[in-house]
mmCIF file of C-alpha atoms in Angstrom:
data_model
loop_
_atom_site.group_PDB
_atom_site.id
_atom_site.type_symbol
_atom_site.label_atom_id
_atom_site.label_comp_id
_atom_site.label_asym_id
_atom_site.label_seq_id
_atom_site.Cartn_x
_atom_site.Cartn_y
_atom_site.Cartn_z
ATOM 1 C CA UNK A 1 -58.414 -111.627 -8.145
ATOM 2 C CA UNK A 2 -60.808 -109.746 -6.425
ATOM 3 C CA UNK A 3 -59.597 -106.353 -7.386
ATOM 4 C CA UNK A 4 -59.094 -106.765 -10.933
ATOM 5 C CA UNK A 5 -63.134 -106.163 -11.350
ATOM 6 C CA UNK A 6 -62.406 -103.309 -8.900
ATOM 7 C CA UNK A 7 -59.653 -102.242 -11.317
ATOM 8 C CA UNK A 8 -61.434 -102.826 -14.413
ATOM 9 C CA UNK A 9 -64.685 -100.603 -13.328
ATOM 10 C CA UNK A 10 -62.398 -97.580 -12.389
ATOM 11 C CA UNK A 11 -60.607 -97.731 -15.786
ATOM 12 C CA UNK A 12 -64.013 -97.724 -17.618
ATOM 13 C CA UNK A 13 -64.760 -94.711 -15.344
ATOM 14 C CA UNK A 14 -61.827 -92.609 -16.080
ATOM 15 C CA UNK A 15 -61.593 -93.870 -19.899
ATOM 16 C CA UNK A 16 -65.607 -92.413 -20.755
ATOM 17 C CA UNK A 17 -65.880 -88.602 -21.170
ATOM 18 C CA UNK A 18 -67.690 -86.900 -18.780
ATOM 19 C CA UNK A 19 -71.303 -86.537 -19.574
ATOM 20 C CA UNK A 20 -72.633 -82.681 -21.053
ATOM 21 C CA UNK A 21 -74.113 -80.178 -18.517
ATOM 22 C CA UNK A 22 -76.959 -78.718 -19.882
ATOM 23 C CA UNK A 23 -78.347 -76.067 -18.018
ATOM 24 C CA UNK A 24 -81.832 -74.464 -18.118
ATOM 25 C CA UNK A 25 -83.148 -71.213 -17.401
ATOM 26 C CA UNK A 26 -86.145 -69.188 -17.989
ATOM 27 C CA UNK A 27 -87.221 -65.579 -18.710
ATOM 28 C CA UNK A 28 -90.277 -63.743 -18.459
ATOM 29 C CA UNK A 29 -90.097 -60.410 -20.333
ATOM 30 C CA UNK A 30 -92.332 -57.676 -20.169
ATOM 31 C CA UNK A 31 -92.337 -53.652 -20.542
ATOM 32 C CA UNK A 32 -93.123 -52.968 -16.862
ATOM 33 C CA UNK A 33 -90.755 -53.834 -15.049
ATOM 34 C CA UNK A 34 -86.568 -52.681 -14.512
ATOM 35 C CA UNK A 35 -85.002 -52.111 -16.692
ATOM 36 C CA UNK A 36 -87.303 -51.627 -19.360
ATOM 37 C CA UNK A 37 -89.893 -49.733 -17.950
ATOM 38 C CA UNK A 38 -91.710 -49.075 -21.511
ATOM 39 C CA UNK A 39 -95.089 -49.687 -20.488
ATOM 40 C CA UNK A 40 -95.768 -51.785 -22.933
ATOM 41 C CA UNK A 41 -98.343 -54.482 -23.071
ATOM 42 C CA UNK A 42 -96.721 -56.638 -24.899
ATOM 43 C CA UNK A 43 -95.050 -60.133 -23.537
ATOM 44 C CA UNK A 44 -92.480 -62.935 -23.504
ATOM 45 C CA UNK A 45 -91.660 -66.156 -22.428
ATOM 46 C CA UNK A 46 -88.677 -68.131 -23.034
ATOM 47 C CA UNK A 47 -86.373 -71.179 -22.136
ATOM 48 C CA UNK A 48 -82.857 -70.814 -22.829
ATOM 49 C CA UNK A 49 -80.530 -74.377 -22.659
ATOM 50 C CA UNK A 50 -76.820 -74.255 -22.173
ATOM 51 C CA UNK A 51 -74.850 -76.634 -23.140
ATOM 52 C CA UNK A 52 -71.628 -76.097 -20.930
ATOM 53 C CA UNK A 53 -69.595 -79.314 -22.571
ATOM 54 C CA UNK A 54 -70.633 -78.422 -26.352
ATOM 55 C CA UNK A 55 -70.738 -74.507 -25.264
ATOM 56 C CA UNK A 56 -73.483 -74.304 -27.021
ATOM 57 C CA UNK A 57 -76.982 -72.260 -26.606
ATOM 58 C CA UNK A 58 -80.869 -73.266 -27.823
ATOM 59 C CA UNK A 59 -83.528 -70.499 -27.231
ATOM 60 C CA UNK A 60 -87.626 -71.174 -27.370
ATOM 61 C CA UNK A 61 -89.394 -67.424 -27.667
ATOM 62 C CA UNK A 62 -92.611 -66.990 -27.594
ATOM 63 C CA UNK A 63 -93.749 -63.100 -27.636
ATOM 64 C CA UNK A 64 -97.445 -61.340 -27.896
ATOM 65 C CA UNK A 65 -98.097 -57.812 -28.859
ATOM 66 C CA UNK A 66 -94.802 -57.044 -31.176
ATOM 67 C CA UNK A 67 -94.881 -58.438 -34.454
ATOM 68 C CA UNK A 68 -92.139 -59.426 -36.629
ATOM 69 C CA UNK A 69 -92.506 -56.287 -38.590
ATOM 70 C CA UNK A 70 -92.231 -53.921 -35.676
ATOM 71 C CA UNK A 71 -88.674 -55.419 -34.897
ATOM 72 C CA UNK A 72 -86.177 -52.582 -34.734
ATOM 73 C CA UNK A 73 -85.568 -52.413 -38.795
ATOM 74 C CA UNK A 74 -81.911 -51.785 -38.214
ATOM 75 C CA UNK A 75 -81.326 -54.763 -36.216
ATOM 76 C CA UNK A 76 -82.978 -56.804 -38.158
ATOM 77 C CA UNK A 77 -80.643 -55.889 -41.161
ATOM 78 C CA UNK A 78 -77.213 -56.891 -39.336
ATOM 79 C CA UNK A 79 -75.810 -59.927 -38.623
ATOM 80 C CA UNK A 80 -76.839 -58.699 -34.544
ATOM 81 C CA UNK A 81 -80.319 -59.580 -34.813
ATOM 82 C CA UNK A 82 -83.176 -57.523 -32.842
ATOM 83 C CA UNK A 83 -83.230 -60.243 -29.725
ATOM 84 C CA UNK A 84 -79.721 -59.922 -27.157
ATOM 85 C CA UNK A 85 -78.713 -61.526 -24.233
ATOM 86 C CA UNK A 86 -77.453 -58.718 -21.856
ATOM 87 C CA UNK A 87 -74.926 -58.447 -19.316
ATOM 88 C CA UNK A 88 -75.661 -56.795 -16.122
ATOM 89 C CA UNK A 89 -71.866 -55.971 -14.620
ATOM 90 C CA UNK A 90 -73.793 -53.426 -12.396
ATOM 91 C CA UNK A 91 -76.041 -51.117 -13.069
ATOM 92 C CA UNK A 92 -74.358 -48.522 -14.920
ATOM 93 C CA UNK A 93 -71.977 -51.412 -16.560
ATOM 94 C CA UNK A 94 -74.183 -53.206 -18.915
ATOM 95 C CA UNK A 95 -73.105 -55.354 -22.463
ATOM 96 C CA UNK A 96 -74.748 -56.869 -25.102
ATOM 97 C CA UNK A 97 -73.013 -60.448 -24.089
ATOM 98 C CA UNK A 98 -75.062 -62.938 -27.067
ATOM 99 C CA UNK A 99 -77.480 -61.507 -30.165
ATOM 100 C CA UNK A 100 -79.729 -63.844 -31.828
ATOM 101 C CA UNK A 101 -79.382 -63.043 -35.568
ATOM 102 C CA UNK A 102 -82.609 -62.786 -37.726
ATOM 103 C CA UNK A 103 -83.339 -65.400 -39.727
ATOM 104 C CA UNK A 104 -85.912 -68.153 -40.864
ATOM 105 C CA UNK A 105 -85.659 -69.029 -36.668
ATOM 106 C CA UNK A 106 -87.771 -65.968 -35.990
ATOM 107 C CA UNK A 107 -91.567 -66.970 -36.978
ATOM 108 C CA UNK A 108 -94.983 -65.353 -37.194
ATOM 109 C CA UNK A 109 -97.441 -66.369 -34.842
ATOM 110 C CA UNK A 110 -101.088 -64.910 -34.673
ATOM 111 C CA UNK A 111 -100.467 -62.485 -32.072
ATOM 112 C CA UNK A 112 -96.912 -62.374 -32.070
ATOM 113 C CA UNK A 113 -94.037 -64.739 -32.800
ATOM 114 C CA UNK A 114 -91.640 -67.260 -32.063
ATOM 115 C CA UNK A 115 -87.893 -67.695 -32.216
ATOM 116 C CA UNK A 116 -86.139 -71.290 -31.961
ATOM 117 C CA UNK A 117 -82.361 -71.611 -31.775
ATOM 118 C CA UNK A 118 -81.359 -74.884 -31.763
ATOM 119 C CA UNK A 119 -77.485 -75.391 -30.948
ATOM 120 C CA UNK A 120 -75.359 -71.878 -31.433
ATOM 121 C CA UNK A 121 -72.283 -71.875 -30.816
ATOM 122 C CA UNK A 122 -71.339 -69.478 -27.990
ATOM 123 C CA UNK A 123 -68.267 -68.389 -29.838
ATOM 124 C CA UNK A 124 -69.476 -67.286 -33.446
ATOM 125 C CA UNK A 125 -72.410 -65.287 -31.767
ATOM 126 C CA UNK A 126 -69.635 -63.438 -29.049
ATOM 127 C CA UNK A 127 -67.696 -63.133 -32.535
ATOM 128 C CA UNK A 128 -70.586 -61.374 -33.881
ATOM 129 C CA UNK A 129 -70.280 -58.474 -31.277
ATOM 130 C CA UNK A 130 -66.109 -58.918 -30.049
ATOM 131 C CA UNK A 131 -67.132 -58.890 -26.673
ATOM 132 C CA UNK A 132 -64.529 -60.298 -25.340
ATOM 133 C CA UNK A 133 -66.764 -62.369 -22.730
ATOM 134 C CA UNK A 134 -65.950 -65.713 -22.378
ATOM 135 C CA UNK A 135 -68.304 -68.965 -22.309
ATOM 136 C CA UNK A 136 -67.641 -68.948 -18.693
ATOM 137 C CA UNK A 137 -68.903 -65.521 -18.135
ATOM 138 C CA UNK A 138 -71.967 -65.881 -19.845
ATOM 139 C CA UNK A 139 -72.593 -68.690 -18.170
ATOM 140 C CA UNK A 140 -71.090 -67.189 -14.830
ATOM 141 C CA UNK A 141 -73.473 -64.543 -15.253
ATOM 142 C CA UNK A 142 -76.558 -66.633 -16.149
ATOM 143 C CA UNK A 143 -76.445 -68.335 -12.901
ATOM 144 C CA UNK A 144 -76.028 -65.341 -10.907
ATOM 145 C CA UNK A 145 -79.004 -63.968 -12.869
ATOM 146 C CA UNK A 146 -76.959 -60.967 -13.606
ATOM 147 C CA UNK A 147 -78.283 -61.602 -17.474
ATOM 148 C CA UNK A 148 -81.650 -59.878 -19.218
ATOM 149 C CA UNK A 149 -82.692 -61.272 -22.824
ATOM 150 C CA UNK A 150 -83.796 -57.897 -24.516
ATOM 151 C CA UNK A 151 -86.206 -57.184 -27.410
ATOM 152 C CA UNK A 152 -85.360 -53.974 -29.513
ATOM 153 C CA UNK A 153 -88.183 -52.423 -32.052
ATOM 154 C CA UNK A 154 -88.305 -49.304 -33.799
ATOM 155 C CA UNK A 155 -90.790 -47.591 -31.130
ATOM 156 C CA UNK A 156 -88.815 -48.586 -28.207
ATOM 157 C CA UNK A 157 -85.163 -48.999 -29.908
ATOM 158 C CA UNK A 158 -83.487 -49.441 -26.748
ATOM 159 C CA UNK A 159 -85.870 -52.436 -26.090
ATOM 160 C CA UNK A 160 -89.578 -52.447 -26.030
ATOM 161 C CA UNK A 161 -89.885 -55.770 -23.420
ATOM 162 C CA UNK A 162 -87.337 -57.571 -21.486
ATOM 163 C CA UNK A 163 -86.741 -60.252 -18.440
ATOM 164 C CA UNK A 164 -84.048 -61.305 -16.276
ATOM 165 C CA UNK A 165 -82.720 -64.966 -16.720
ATOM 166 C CA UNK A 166 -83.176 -67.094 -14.108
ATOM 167 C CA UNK A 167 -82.355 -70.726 -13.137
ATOM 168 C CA UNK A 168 -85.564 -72.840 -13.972
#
């Protein structure tokens, strides 16, 4: 008799789905610094959650000193957006690995703006791009800080400011 409440907890246990992961990180970005050495005044702050059950991603941005308007025009137009997550393989082997398309997300603020993602899916933003990087690269390569969020304009088109991601 004494086991069956034993018994009973374990079966709960295994029967209820293992809770979500979510993961945070941070990035600092900035025009000073490797590998975008752009001099550039402008800056960037921004907390990036995964979601490693839902594989899911939710991005606060907030950036001073580029405006909406001096976002890389052509970026801006496709479905790619001006804002990427990039892959650091090594230093000569680098990959655009997530883009955050431009949309109603990306907001004016008086000396800059702000960009909220709430819940993208991992999968239609790699689809975006064909990568080929799985959810467990990205997120591989998160944790090993191996991964720089990127901000392209049409003065610096290779990216104006930038920062490594890095465990918070």
């Amino acid at each position: 008799m004494r086991l069956f409440p034993l018994i009973a907890v374990a079966a709960v246990a295994f029967a209820t789905p293992a809770a979500a992961k979510m993961l945070t990180f941070r990035a600092t970005l900035g025009g000073t610094a490797a590998p975008t050495t752009t001099g550039s005044p402008a800056s960037g702050k921004a907390v990036i959650k995964v979601d490693t059950s839902s594989q899911k991603v939710s991005v606060d941005l907030d950036v001073t000193g580029i405006t909406l308007d001096q976002l890389a025009d052509g970026l801006v137009a496709k479905p790619i957006g001006p804002i990427h997550f990039h892959v650091y393989r090594s230093a000569d082997d680098v990959e655009l690995i997530l883009p955050l398309p431009y949309g109603p997300n990306y907001t004016k603020t008086r000396n800059g703006f702000h960009v909220t993602v709430r819940n993208y899916d991992y999968a239609a933003g790699e689809k975006l791009i064909n990568s080929g990087a799985s959810f467990d690269e990205f997120v591989n390569a998160m944790r090993g800080q191996r991964v720089v969020l990127n901000i392209h304009t049409d003065k610096f088109p290779d990216g104006e400011i930038s920062g490594r991601v890095m465990a918070k």
